Short mmCIF file of C-alpha atoms (C1' of nucleotides) in Angstrom, two decimals:
data_model
loop_
_atom_site.label_atom_id
_atom_site.label_comp_id
_atom_site.label_asym_id
_atom_site.label_seq_id
_atom_site.Cartn_x
_atom_site.Cartn_y
_atom_site.Cartn_z
CA MET M 1 -41.42 44.42 -74.63
CA ALA M 2 -45.14 44.61 -74.13
CA THR M 3 -45.69 42.29 -71.26
CA VAL M 4 -49.36 41.48 -71.40
CA ASN M 5 -52.12 39.82 -69.51
CA PRO M 6 -50.34 39.26 -66.26
CA SER M 7 -53.13 37.02 -65.06
CA SER M 8 -54.65 34.03 -66.75
CA GLY M 9 -54.23 35.53 -70.19
CA VAL M 10 -53.78 32.88 -72.80
CA SER M 11 -53.67 35.48 -75.53
CA ARG M 12 -50.49 37.46 -75.52
CA LEU M 13 -49.36 39.84 -78.13
CA ARG M 14 -45.86 38.73 -79.04
CA VAL M 15 -45.25 37.49 -82.50
CA ALA M 16 -47.72 34.78 -81.63
CA VAL M 17 -46.06 31.84 -83.32
CA PRO M 18 -48.43 29.02 -82.55
CA ALA M 19 -46.79 25.97 -81.15
CA VAL M 20 -46.08 23.23 -83.65
CA ALA M 21 -48.74 20.93 -82.27
CA THR M 22 -51.29 23.72 -82.63
CA ARG M 23 -50.32 24.30 -86.22
CA VAL M 24 -50.55 20.62 -87.03
CA ALA M 25 -54.01 20.56 -85.51
CA SER M 26 -55.00 23.59 -87.57
CA GLU M 27 -53.70 21.99 -90.73
CA LEU M 28 -55.66 18.82 -90.12
CA ARG M 29 -58.71 20.83 -89.15
CA LEU M 30 -58.50 22.64 -92.43
CA GLN M 31 -58.13 19.48 -94.45
CA ILE M 32 -61.12 17.98 -92.73
CA ALA M 33 -63.18 21.11 -93.32
CA GLU M 34 -62.23 21.16 -96.98
CA GLY M 35 -63.09 17.55 -97.43
CA ALA M 36 -59.56 16.49 -98.25
CA LEU M 37 -59.91 14.10 -95.37
CA LEU M 38 -63.26 12.40 -95.58
CA PRO M 39 -65.23 11.08 -92.62
CA GLY M 40 -64.06 7.66 -91.63
CA ALA M 41 -60.57 8.17 -93.02
CA LYS M 42 -57.82 6.84 -90.85
CA LEU M 43 -55.05 9.15 -89.72
CA LYS M 44 -51.80 7.26 -89.26
CA GLU M 45 -49.38 8.78 -86.86
CA GLU M 46 -46.23 7.83 -88.66
CA ALA M 47 -47.45 8.85 -92.09
CA LEU M 48 -48.57 12.27 -90.88
CA SER M 49 -45.41 12.64 -88.87
CA GLU M 50 -43.32 12.26 -92.02
CA GLU M 51 -45.63 14.20 -94.26
CA LEU M 52 -45.74 17.21 -91.99
CA GLY M 53 -42.16 16.99 -90.83
CA VAL M 54 -42.95 16.74 -87.14
CA SER M 55 -42.49 14.03 -84.59
CA ARG M 56 -45.02 11.39 -83.78
CA ASN M 57 -45.55 12.87 -80.33
CA THR M 58 -46.48 16.19 -81.80
CA VAL M 59 -48.98 14.56 -84.14
CA ARG M 60 -50.35 12.84 -81.11
CA GLU M 61 -50.90 16.12 -79.31
CA ALA M 62 -52.66 17.50 -82.34
CA PHE M 63 -54.91 14.45 -82.30
CA ALA M 64 -55.82 15.15 -78.70
CA GLU M 65 -56.87 18.65 -79.66
CA LEU M 66 -59.01 17.50 -82.56
CA ALA M 67 -60.53 14.71 -80.51
CA SER M 68 -61.69 17.24 -77.94
CA GLU M 69 -63.50 19.01 -80.76
CA ARG M 70 -65.06 15.76 -81.91
CA LEU M 71 -63.53 16.17 -85.35
CA VAL M 72 -61.74 12.88 -84.93
CA VAL M 73 -62.46 9.88 -82.77
CA ARG M 74 -59.86 7.83 -81.02
CA GLN M 75 -60.20 4.10 -80.95
CA PRO M 76 -57.72 2.69 -78.46
CA ASN M 77 -54.92 0.76 -80.08
CA ARG M 78 -56.62 1.15 -83.42
CA GLY M 79 -55.97 4.72 -84.31
CA VAL M 80 -57.80 7.95 -84.91
CA PHE M 81 -60.35 8.42 -87.64
CA VAL M 82 -62.05 11.45 -89.07
CA ALA M 83 -65.36 11.59 -87.26
CA SER M 84 -68.23 10.11 -89.17
CA LEU M 85 -71.57 11.32 -87.95
CA GLU M 86 -74.47 8.93 -87.85
CA VAL M 87 -78.14 9.74 -88.03
CA SER M 88 -78.43 9.83 -84.26
CA ASP M 89 -75.69 12.46 -84.18
CA ILE M 90 -77.79 14.74 -86.32
CA HIS M 91 -80.46 15.00 -83.68
CA ASP M 92 -77.83 15.43 -81.01
CA VAL M 93 -76.07 18.26 -82.80
CA TYR M 94 -79.34 20.03 -83.39
CA ALA M 95 -80.19 19.67 -79.72
CA VAL M 96 -77.07 21.66 -78.95
CA ARG M 97 -77.92 24.23 -81.59
CA ARG M 98 -81.43 24.65 -80.27
CA ALA M 99 -80.12 25.20 -76.77
CA ILE M 100 -77.39 27.64 -77.62
CA GLU M 101 -78.77 29.61 -80.52
CA VAL M 102 -82.23 30.05 -79.08
CA SER M 103 -80.82 31.15 -75.76
CA ALA M 104 -78.66 33.75 -77.45
CA VAL M 105 -81.52 35.03 -79.57
CA ARG M 106 -83.86 35.24 -76.59
CA GLY M 107 -81.27 37.29 -74.75
CA GLY M 108 -80.95 39.72 -77.61
CA GLY M 109 -77.77 41.59 -78.35
CA SER M 110 -76.09 44.93 -78.72
CA ALA M 111 -76.55 47.05 -81.80
CA GLU M 112 -73.15 46.02 -83.12
CA SER M 113 -73.74 42.33 -82.57
CA ILE M 114 -77.05 42.57 -84.40
CA ALA M 115 -75.32 44.43 -87.18
CA ALA M 116 -72.96 41.48 -87.49
CA VAL M 117 -75.97 39.22 -87.94
CA ARG M 118 -77.29 41.50 -90.64
CA ALA M 119 -73.92 41.47 -92.33
CA ALA M 120 -74.03 37.69 -92.50
CA VAL M 121 -77.46 37.86 -94.10
CA GLU M 122 -76.17 40.24 -96.75
CA GLU M 123 -73.14 38.04 -97.29
CA GLY M 124 -75.51 35.21 -98.03
CA LYS M 125 -77.53 37.27 -100.47
CA ARG M 126 -74.41 38.25 -102.36
CA ALA M 127 -73.27 34.64 -102.55
CA ALA M 128 -76.70 33.59 -103.78
CA ALA M 129 -76.67 36.27 -106.45
CA ALA M 130 -73.25 35.10 -107.57
CA GLY M 131 -74.39 31.51 -107.59
CA ASP M 132 -71.63 30.73 -105.12
CA SER M 133 -72.92 27.63 -103.39
CA GLU M 134 -69.82 27.31 -101.29
CA GLY M 135 -70.02 30.90 -100.12
CA LEU M 136 -73.67 30.43 -99.34
CA GLY M 137 -72.89 27.68 -96.88
CA SER M 138 -70.14 29.75 -95.37
CA ALA M 139 -72.44 32.72 -94.97
CA ASN M 140 -75.02 30.56 -93.29
CA ALA M 141 -72.43 29.40 -90.79
CA HIS M 142 -71.45 33.02 -90.19
CA PHE M 143 -75.07 33.89 -89.61
CA HIS M 144 -75.62 31.30 -86.93
CA GLY M 145 -72.26 32.06 -85.39
CA ALA M 146 -73.26 35.71 -85.21
CA LEU M 147 -76.49 34.78 -83.50
CA VAL M 148 -74.60 33.05 -80.72
CA ALA M 149 -72.04 35.83 -80.57
CA MET M 150 -74.83 38.16 -79.46
CA ALA M 151 -74.69 36.50 -76.06
CA GLY M 152 -71.12 37.71 -75.66
CA SER M 153 -70.05 34.47 -74.06
CA GLU M 154 -66.65 33.10 -74.93
CA ARG M 155 -67.66 29.60 -73.92
CA LEU M 156 -70.80 29.63 -76.03
CA ASN M 157 -68.81 30.93 -78.97
CA VAL M 158 -66.35 28.08 -78.66
CA ILE M 159 -69.10 25.50 -78.40
CA MET M 160 -70.87 26.96 -81.41
CA SER M 161 -67.76 27.01 -83.54
CA GLN M 162 -67.20 23.36 -82.75
CA VAL M 163 -70.77 22.52 -83.61
CA LEU M 164 -70.46 24.34 -86.91
CA ALA M 165 -67.30 22.39 -87.64
CA GLU M 166 -69.19 19.19 -86.95
CA MET M 167 -71.96 20.26 -89.28
CA ARG M 168 -69.51 20.64 -92.12
CA LEU M 169 -68.52 17.10 -91.39
CA PHE M 170 -71.74 15.54 -92.49
CA PHE M 171 -72.14 17.96 -95.30
CA HIS M 172 -69.30 16.09 -96.91
CA LYS M 173 -70.73 12.68 -96.16
CA ALA M 174 -73.71 13.39 -98.36
CA SER M 175 -72.70 16.39 -100.40
CA ILE M 176 -75.45 18.93 -100.32
CA ASP M 177 -77.30 19.97 -103.40
CA GLY M 178 -76.57 23.45 -104.60
CA GLY M 179 -79.90 24.96 -103.62
CA PHE M 180 -79.69 23.66 -100.10
CA TYR M 181 -79.15 26.92 -98.33
CA GLN M 182 -81.11 28.90 -100.86
CA ASP M 183 -84.35 28.12 -99.09
CA TYR M 184 -83.05 29.35 -95.80
CA LEU M 185 -81.93 32.76 -96.90
CA ALA M 186 -85.38 34.18 -96.34
CA ASP M 187 -85.52 32.59 -92.89
CA ASN M 188 -82.28 34.22 -91.90
CA ASP M 189 -83.50 37.55 -93.14
CA GLN M 190 -86.70 37.32 -91.14
CA ILE M 191 -84.93 36.24 -87.99
CA CYS M 192 -82.60 39.17 -88.36
CA SER M 193 -85.46 41.57 -88.94
CA ALA M 194 -87.18 40.42 -85.78
CA LEU M 195 -83.98 41.00 -83.86
CA GLU M 196 -83.59 44.47 -85.30
CA ALA M 197 -87.16 45.21 -84.29
CA GLY M 198 -86.35 44.11 -80.76
CA ASP M 199 -88.82 41.24 -80.88
CA ASN M 200 -86.53 38.56 -79.53
CA ASP M 201 -89.31 36.08 -78.86
CA LEU M 202 -90.47 36.21 -82.44
CA ALA M 203 -86.89 35.76 -83.61
CA ALA M 204 -86.53 32.76 -81.33
CA GLU M 205 -89.74 31.26 -82.63
CA ARG M 206 -88.63 31.65 -86.22
CA LEU M 207 -85.23 30.22 -85.37
CA LEU M 208 -86.80 27.17 -83.76
CA SER M 209 -88.93 26.65 -86.81
CA TYR M 210 -85.88 26.93 -89.03
CA LEU M 211 -83.88 24.50 -86.95
CA ALA M 212 -86.69 21.96 -87.00
CA ARG M 213 -86.93 22.10 -90.78
CA SER M 214 -83.18 22.03 -91.19
CA GLU M 215 -82.84 18.98 -88.97
CA GLU M 216 -85.59 17.23 -90.83
CA HIS M 217 -83.89 17.96 -94.10
CA GLN M 218 -80.56 16.65 -92.85
CA ALA M 219 -82.16 13.53 -91.47
CA ALA M 220 -83.89 12.91 -94.77
CA VAL M 221 -80.68 13.30 -96.72
CA HIS M 222 -78.78 10.95 -94.47
CA THR M 223 -81.27 8.15 -94.31
CA SER M 224 -81.51 7.78 -98.05
CA MET J 1 -65.26 -12.41 -79.37
CA ALA J 2 -68.00 -9.85 -79.03
CA THR J 3 -67.19 -7.54 -81.85
CA VAL J 4 -68.86 -4.32 -80.91
CA ASN J 5 -69.73 -0.98 -82.33
CA PRO J 6 -68.47 -1.59 -85.82
CA SER J 7 -68.81 2.06 -86.61
CA SER J 8 -67.65 5.08 -84.70
CA GLY J 9 -68.04 3.38 -81.34
CA VAL J 10 -65.64 4.72 -78.79
CA SER J 11 -67.11 2.56 -76.10
CA ARG J 12 -66.33 -1.07 -76.57
CA LEU J 13 -66.88 -3.79 -74.11
CA ARG J 14 -63.45 -5.32 -73.63
CA VAL J 15 -61.86 -5.28 -70.26
CA ALA J 16 -61.74 -1.55 -70.70
CA VAL J 17 -58.41 -0.75 -69.14
CA PRO J 18 -58.13 2.99 -69.61
CA ALA J 19 -54.93 4.12 -71.20
CA VAL J 20 -52.31 5.51 -68.89
CA ALA J 21 -52.73 9.05 -70.10
CA THR J 22 -56.45 8.81 -69.43
CA ARG J 23 -55.86 7.58 -65.92
CA VAL J 24 -53.41 10.37 -65.22
CA ALA J 25 -55.98 12.86 -66.43
CA SER J 26 -58.61 11.29 -64.18
CA GLU J 27 -56.31 11.42 -61.21
CA LEU J 28 -55.57 15.09 -61.75
CA ARG J 29 -59.22 15.81 -62.39
CA LEU J 30 -60.03 14.21 -59.06
CA GLN J 31 -57.40 16.16 -57.18
CA ILE J 32 -58.65 19.38 -58.68
CA ALA J 33 -62.25 18.53 -57.82
CA GLU J 34 -61.29 17.69 -54.25
CA GLY J 35 -59.35 20.88 -53.83
CA ALA J 36 -56.02 19.15 -53.37
CA LEU J 37 -54.87 21.25 -56.29
CA LEU J 38 -56.09 24.78 -55.83
CA PRO J 39 -56.84 27.21 -58.65
CA GLY J 40 -53.73 28.91 -59.85
CA ALA J 41 -51.47 26.08 -58.76
CA LYS J 42 -48.76 25.23 -61.22
CA LEU J 43 -48.49 21.70 -62.51
CA LYS J 44 -44.89 20.84 -63.31
CA GLU J 45 -44.44 18.17 -65.90
CA GLU J 46 -41.33 16.63 -64.45
CA ALA J 47 -42.59 16.58 -60.86
CA LEU J 48 -45.85 14.92 -61.85
CA SER J 49 -44.02 12.56 -64.13
CA GLU J 50 -41.95 11.28 -61.19
CA GLU J 51 -44.76 11.36 -58.68
CA LEU J 52 -47.12 9.34 -60.85
CA GLY J 53 -44.51 7.10 -62.33
CA VAL J 54 -45.23 7.96 -65.93
CA SER J 55 -43.25 9.71 -68.60
CA ARG J 56 -43.33 13.40 -69.28
CA ASN J 57 -45.02 12.81 -72.62
CA THR J 58 -47.85 10.98 -70.95
CA VAL J 59 -48.32 13.79 -68.45
CA ARG J 60 -48.43 16.10 -71.41
CA GLU J 61 -51.22 14.15 -73.03
CA ALA J 62 -53.17 14.27 -69.81
CA PHE J 63 -52.69 18.03 -69.75
CA ALA J 64 -54.15 18.29 -73.22
CA GLU J 65 -57.23 16.45 -72.06
CA LEU J 66 -57.71 18.65 -69.02
CA ALA J 67 -57.08 21.79 -71.01
CA SER J 68 -59.88 20.88 -73.39
CA GLU J 69 -62.14 20.73 -70.34
CA ARG J 70 -60.93 24.12 -69.17
CA LEU J 71 -59.80 22.64 -65.87
CA VAL J 72 -56.28 23.79 -66.56
CA VAL J 73 -54.93 26.55 -68.73
CA ARG J 74 -51.80 26.32 -70.78
CA GLN J 75 -49.53 29.29 -70.95
CA PRO J 76 -47.05 28.67 -73.73
CA ASN J 77 -43.54 28.11 -72.49
CA ARG J 78 -44.69 28.86 -68.97
CA GLY J 79 -46.56 25.78 -67.98
CA VAL J 80 -50.03 24.65 -67.10
CA PHE J 81 -51.96 25.96 -64.14
CA VAL J 82 -55.13 24.88 -62.46
CA ALA J 83 -57.76 27.13 -63.96
CA SER J 84 -58.60 30.13 -61.84
CA LEU J 85 -61.92 31.64 -62.71
CA GLU J 86 -62.30 35.38 -62.64
CA VAL J 87 -65.45 37.35 -62.09
CA SER J 88 -66.09 37.61 -65.81
CA ASP J 89 -65.96 33.83 -66.04
CA ILE J 90 -68.84 33.57 -63.61
CA HIS J 91 -71.17 35.35 -65.97
CA ASP J 92 -69.86 33.30 -68.85
CA VAL J 93 -70.41 29.99 -67.14
CA TYR J 94 -73.91 30.98 -66.17
CA ALA J 95 -74.62 31.95 -69.76
CA VAL J 96 -73.87 28.39 -70.74
CA ARG J 97 -76.00 27.04 -67.92
CA ARG J 98 -78.92 29.26 -68.89
CA ALA J 99 -78.71 28.08 -72.47
CA ILE J 100 -78.39 24.39 -71.79
CA GLU J 101 -80.46 23.84 -68.69
CA VAL J 102 -83.36 25.99 -69.77
CA SER J 103 -83.45 24.34 -73.16
CA ALA J 104 -83.57 20.91 -71.58
CA VAL J 105 -86.28 21.92 -69.15
CA ARG J 106 -88.38 23.51 -71.88
CA GLY J 107 -88.16 20.31 -73.87
CA GLY J 108 -89.33 18.24 -70.97
CA GLY J 109 -88.30 14.66 -70.46
CA SER J 110 -89.39 11.07 -70.13
CA ALA J 111 -90.92 9.75 -66.93
CA GLU J 112 -87.65 8.06 -65.99
CA SER J 113 -85.55 11.13 -66.63
CA ILE J 114 -87.89 13.21 -64.47
CA ALA J 115 -87.70 10.55 -61.81
CA ALA J 116 -83.93 11.02 -61.84
CA VAL J 117 -84.45 14.70 -61.20
CA ARG J 118 -86.73 13.90 -58.29
CA ALA J 119 -84.13 11.48 -56.93
CA ALA J 120 -81.55 14.27 -56.90
CA VAL J 121 -83.96 16.49 -54.97
CA GLU J 122 -84.46 13.78 -52.37
CA GLU J 123 -80.71 13.22 -52.22
CA GLY J 124 -80.34 16.88 -51.36
CA LYS J 125 -82.99 16.71 -48.66
CA ARG J 126 -81.27 13.76 -47.02
CA ALA J 127 -77.93 15.54 -47.10
CA ALA J 128 -79.51 18.63 -45.58
CA ALA J 129 -81.09 16.60 -42.82
CA ALA J 130 -77.74 15.02 -42.08
CA GLY J 131 -76.04 18.38 -42.09
CA ASP J 132 -73.79 17.11 -44.84
CA SER J 133 -72.73 20.30 -46.58
CA GLU J 134 -70.50 18.43 -48.97
CA GLY J 135 -73.26 16.05 -49.96
CA LEU J 136 -75.60 18.97 -50.43
CA GLY J 137 -73.36 20.46 -53.05
CA SER J 138 -72.98 17.13 -54.73
CA ALA J 139 -76.73 16.63 -54.80
CA ASN J 140 -77.22 20.04 -56.31
CA ALA J 141 -74.81 19.16 -59.09
CA HIS J 142 -76.69 15.92 -59.64
CA PHE J 143 -79.94 17.84 -59.84
CA HIS J 144 -78.77 20.18 -62.55
CA GLY J 145 -77.06 17.35 -64.36
CA ALA J 146 -80.33 15.44 -64.30
CA LEU J 147 -82.14 18.43 -65.74
CA VAL J 148 -79.88 18.46 -68.76
CA ALA J 149 -80.01 14.69 -69.05
CA MET J 150 -83.72 15.02 -69.78
CA ALA J 151 -82.80 16.22 -73.24
CA GLY J 152 -81.14 12.89 -73.94
CA SER J 153 -78.27 14.52 -75.77
CA GLU J 154 -74.81 13.11 -75.28
CA ARG J 155 -73.19 16.36 -76.33
CA LEU J 156 -75.25 18.43 -73.94
CA ASN J 157 -74.44 16.01 -71.14
CA VAL J 158 -70.73 16.32 -71.80
CA ILE J 159 -70.92 20.11 -71.90
CA MET J 160 -72.89 20.18 -68.68
CA SER J 161 -70.51 17.89 -66.85
CA GLN J 162 -67.65 20.14 -67.83
CA VAL J 163 -69.51 23.20 -66.68
CA LEU J 164 -70.26 21.56 -63.36
CA ALA J 165 -66.57 20.72 -62.99
CA GLU J 166 -65.78 24.35 -63.64
CA MET J 167 -68.27 25.42 -61.02
CA ARG J 168 -66.53 23.34 -58.38
CA LEU J 169 -63.41 25.22 -59.35
CA PHE J 170 -64.52 28.54 -58.00
CA PHE J 171 -66.22 26.96 -55.07
CA HIS J 172 -62.75 26.27 -53.81
CA LYS J 173 -61.46 29.71 -54.54
CA ALA J 174 -63.85 31.19 -52.05
CA SER J 175 -65.03 28.28 -50.00
CA ILE J 176 -68.75 28.38 -49.75
CA ASP J 177 -70.50 28.81 -46.45
CA GLY J 178 -72.32 25.78 -45.17
CA GLY J 179 -75.82 27.06 -45.77
CA PHE J 180 -75.09 27.98 -49.35
CA TYR J 181 -77.13 25.33 -51.04
CA GLN J 182 -79.68 25.20 -48.25
CA ASP J 183 -81.59 28.08 -49.73
CA TYR J 184 -81.84 26.41 -53.09
CA LEU J 185 -83.31 23.13 -51.97
CA ALA J 186 -86.81 24.56 -52.13
CA ASP J 187 -86.14 25.93 -55.61
CA ASN J 188 -85.05 22.54 -56.84
CA ASP J 189 -88.14 20.96 -55.36
CA GLN J 190 -90.43 23.44 -57.04
CA ILE J 191 -88.73 23.09 -60.40
CA CYS J 192 -89.08 19.35 -60.13
CA SER J 193 -92.73 19.60 -59.19
CA ALA J 194 -93.46 21.75 -62.20
CA LEU J 195 -91.78 19.18 -64.41
CA GLU J 196 -93.78 16.37 -62.88
CA ALA J 197 -96.93 18.37 -63.51
CA GLY J 198 -95.92 18.74 -67.14
CA ASP J 199 -95.66 22.50 -66.89
CA ASN J 200 -92.31 22.89 -68.56
CA ASP J 201 -92.62 26.63 -69.06
CA LEU J 202 -93.19 27.19 -65.38
CA ALA J 203 -90.22 24.98 -64.59
CA ALA J 204 -88.09 26.96 -67.02
CA GLU J 205 -89.21 30.21 -65.48
CA ARG J 206 -88.32 29.03 -61.99
CA LEU J 207 -85.00 27.72 -63.21
CA LEU J 208 -84.15 31.05 -64.79
CA SER J 209 -85.00 32.80 -61.57
CA TYR J 210 -82.82 30.38 -59.65
CA LEU J 211 -79.90 30.80 -62.01
CA ALA J 212 -80.13 34.58 -61.78
CA ARG J 213 -80.02 34.50 -58.00
CA SER J 214 -77.28 31.91 -57.95
CA GLU J 215 -75.13 33.94 -60.32
CA GLU J 216 -75.69 37.03 -58.27
CA HIS J 217 -74.67 35.18 -55.15
CA GLN J 218 -71.51 33.87 -56.76
CA ALA J 219 -70.60 37.26 -58.10
CA ALA J 220 -71.07 38.79 -54.68
CA VAL J 221 -68.88 36.20 -53.03
CA HIS J 222 -66.12 36.64 -55.55
CA THR J 223 -65.95 40.39 -55.58
CA SER J 224 -65.49 40.70 -51.85
"C1'" DT X 1 -32.19 53.51 -53.97
"C1'" DC X 2 -33.80 52.22 -58.12
"C1'" DC X 3 -33.51 50.41 -62.59
"C1'" DC X 4 -31.63 48.07 -66.44
"C1'" DG X 5 -29.40 44.56 -68.91
"C1'" DC X 6 -26.58 40.23 -68.58
"C1'" DG X 7 -26.18 35.51 -67.93
"C1'" DA X 8 -27.00 31.14 -65.61
"C1'" DA X 9 -30.57 28.03 -64.08
"C1'" DA X 10 -34.96 25.98 -64.69
"C1'" DA X 11 -38.95 24.65 -67.24
"C1'" DT X 12 -41.21 23.83 -71.36
"C1'" DG X 13 -41.47 22.43 -76.51
"C1'" DT X 14 -39.97 19.11 -79.63
"C1'" DT X 15 -37.46 15.38 -81.49
"C1'" DC X 16 -35.75 10.79 -81.75
"C1'" DA X 17 -35.24 5.96 -80.93
"C1'" DA X 18 -36.66 2.11 -78.69
"C1'" DC X 19 -39.80 -1.39 -76.76
"C1'" DA X 20 -44.36 -3.31 -75.09
"C1'" DA X 21 -49.05 -4.15 -76.21
"C1'" DT X 22 -52.59 -4.59 -79.41
"C1'" DT X 23 -54.79 -5.13 -83.72
"C1'" DC X 24 -55.23 -7.07 -88.20
"C1'" DA X 25 -54.84 -10.01 -92.05
"C1'" DA X 26 -53.25 -14.18 -93.97
"C1'" DC X 27 -52.95 -18.84 -93.43
"C1'" DA X 28 -53.17 -23.49 -91.45
"C1'" DA X 29 -56.00 -26.92 -89.04
"C1'" DT X 30 -59.98 -29.16 -87.59
"C1'" DA F 1 -67.19 -22.79 -92.48
"C1'" DT F 2 -65.20 -21.95 -88.20
"C1'" DT F 3 -61.40 -21.77 -85.24
"C1'" DG F 4 -56.35 -21.13 -83.85
"C1'" DT F 5 -51.99 -19.45 -84.90
"C1'" DT F 6 -48.44 -16.69 -86.67
"C1'" DG F 7 -46.25 -12.45 -88.02
"C1'" DA F 8 -46.34 -7.78 -89.69
"C1'" DA F 9 -48.10 -3.23 -88.85
"C1'" DT F 10 -49.70 0.30 -85.69
"C1'" DT F 11 -50.45 2.36 -81.51
"C1'" DG F 12 -49.09 3.28 -76.46
"C1'" DT F 13 -45.46 4.54 -73.57
"C1'" DT F 14 -40.93 5.37 -72.14
"C1'" DG F 15 -36.50 7.77 -71.60
"C1'" DA F 16 -33.07 10.78 -73.06
"C1'" DA F 17 -31.54 14.48 -75.57
"C1'" DC F 18 -31.57 19.22 -77.39
"C1'" DA F 19 -33.61 23.95 -78.59
"C1'" DT F 20 -36.24 27.64 -76.85
"C1'" DT F 21 -38.18 30.41 -73.53
"C1'" DT F 22 -38.88 32.14 -69.16
"C1'" DT F 23 -37.30 33.21 -64.62
"C1'" DC F 24 -34.37 35.19 -61.42
"C1'" DG F 25 -30.42 36.81 -59.17
"C1'" DC F 26 -26.53 40.00 -59.71
"C1'" DG F 27 -23.69 43.59 -60.73
"C1'" DG F 28 -23.25 48.31 -62.97
"C1'" DG F 29 -24.73 52.78 -63.49
"C1'" DA F 30 -27.72 56.90 -63.15
#
DNA sequence: TCCCGCGAAAATGTTCAACAATTCAACAAT
DNA sequence: ATTGTTGAATTGTTGAACATTTTCGCGGGA
């Protein structure tokens, strides 16, 4: 029967059928990530309830989950809307990235965790070679996720994944030109090299430089 | 009629009567913070529903909110329990603190934000003089919250407040001896002084040293 | 004695229907 | 043009019901 995690284990083996509310949240999360639900769009409880074949209460629980991830915002008595990031949010999100990513890089990582970073770099190169703009963005997200993963902290990983989800949010608002990530491939490679060489401070410095340029770019795109 | 925040503004003026679910969450949050609900305690939906005079569904929504803050953990089909941090969580929480606090300190802050840090130091000194152990802990939380507030990032502030709430969680598990914070008053003062002198790197260094010792202390207490 | 499965009780997950409270848009009035 | 007013639509909350899962005691058997 495989009884597992007697203590505070959220993850149990089982067949792991996610609760309905969780699945609804995942579905909405996916649609937001894909751009099927654009920032600012209103999510009506009743409509979603019918469309997804679940009760209003369940939709409501899913909303709570997404709201905690900042993917939607709740306006009391008005409804929930797909989060729409403003210019000020850009700076805020990058503040979080600076804190978390730089800290992880400064702390270095195990050989395997650095290998994961390298893998993300290669993934990006392949996508670039194939002209896969979509895959390039995905690889970039993987790269920065891998950086944070070096720290081996579950909480930091969760925070980072939420931040990356938020980033995708304003990528849709002003759809990014194809060569957006192209410029940053070399940066990623150099950061990774510094890590492999054990020079964490250099890696951190390069990362900070990258983040500054990236933020500037985003700000420029979103003030036009 | 004071139309406010036309865009994604969660905060509107209004009379601001928090929704019932929000109030229930606040109430539970308070009881957890005060230690009325100890880590590991089970929160039964029906019992709370009666006790607070709200419906089960509303209790459920409050649970979702608390779960997103990691104050409670949901075990599917088993119920929700007040989060009980294990030794591994200590390291994890401190990883987040290192990332966020150090980043904020390195970035420095405005004169007012530094003044807020100084105010928290003084608050701690007063509490120490009065032998108020409780107030000492509170002041310490204010101090570290003020450090992060220097960055001026809403997201970082939210993350930090959640982390501080988590910290209080394992303070209850192994109730801290009275002179726990006493030792750290001087650290706080020195960190603050470095900030006031504009030497952010020195402040960051001292903070890192403090966090390392604090983590060690916590780990020692919780492995006994 | 110990262990294993069976079944009832209890708690959670989800649904459904209803009502109160609030917002919103259209429209009338000044 | 601005201000009230009305009514429909939507959210907030409730209460009850049912399905599912876990828990736990209990008897049977090695």
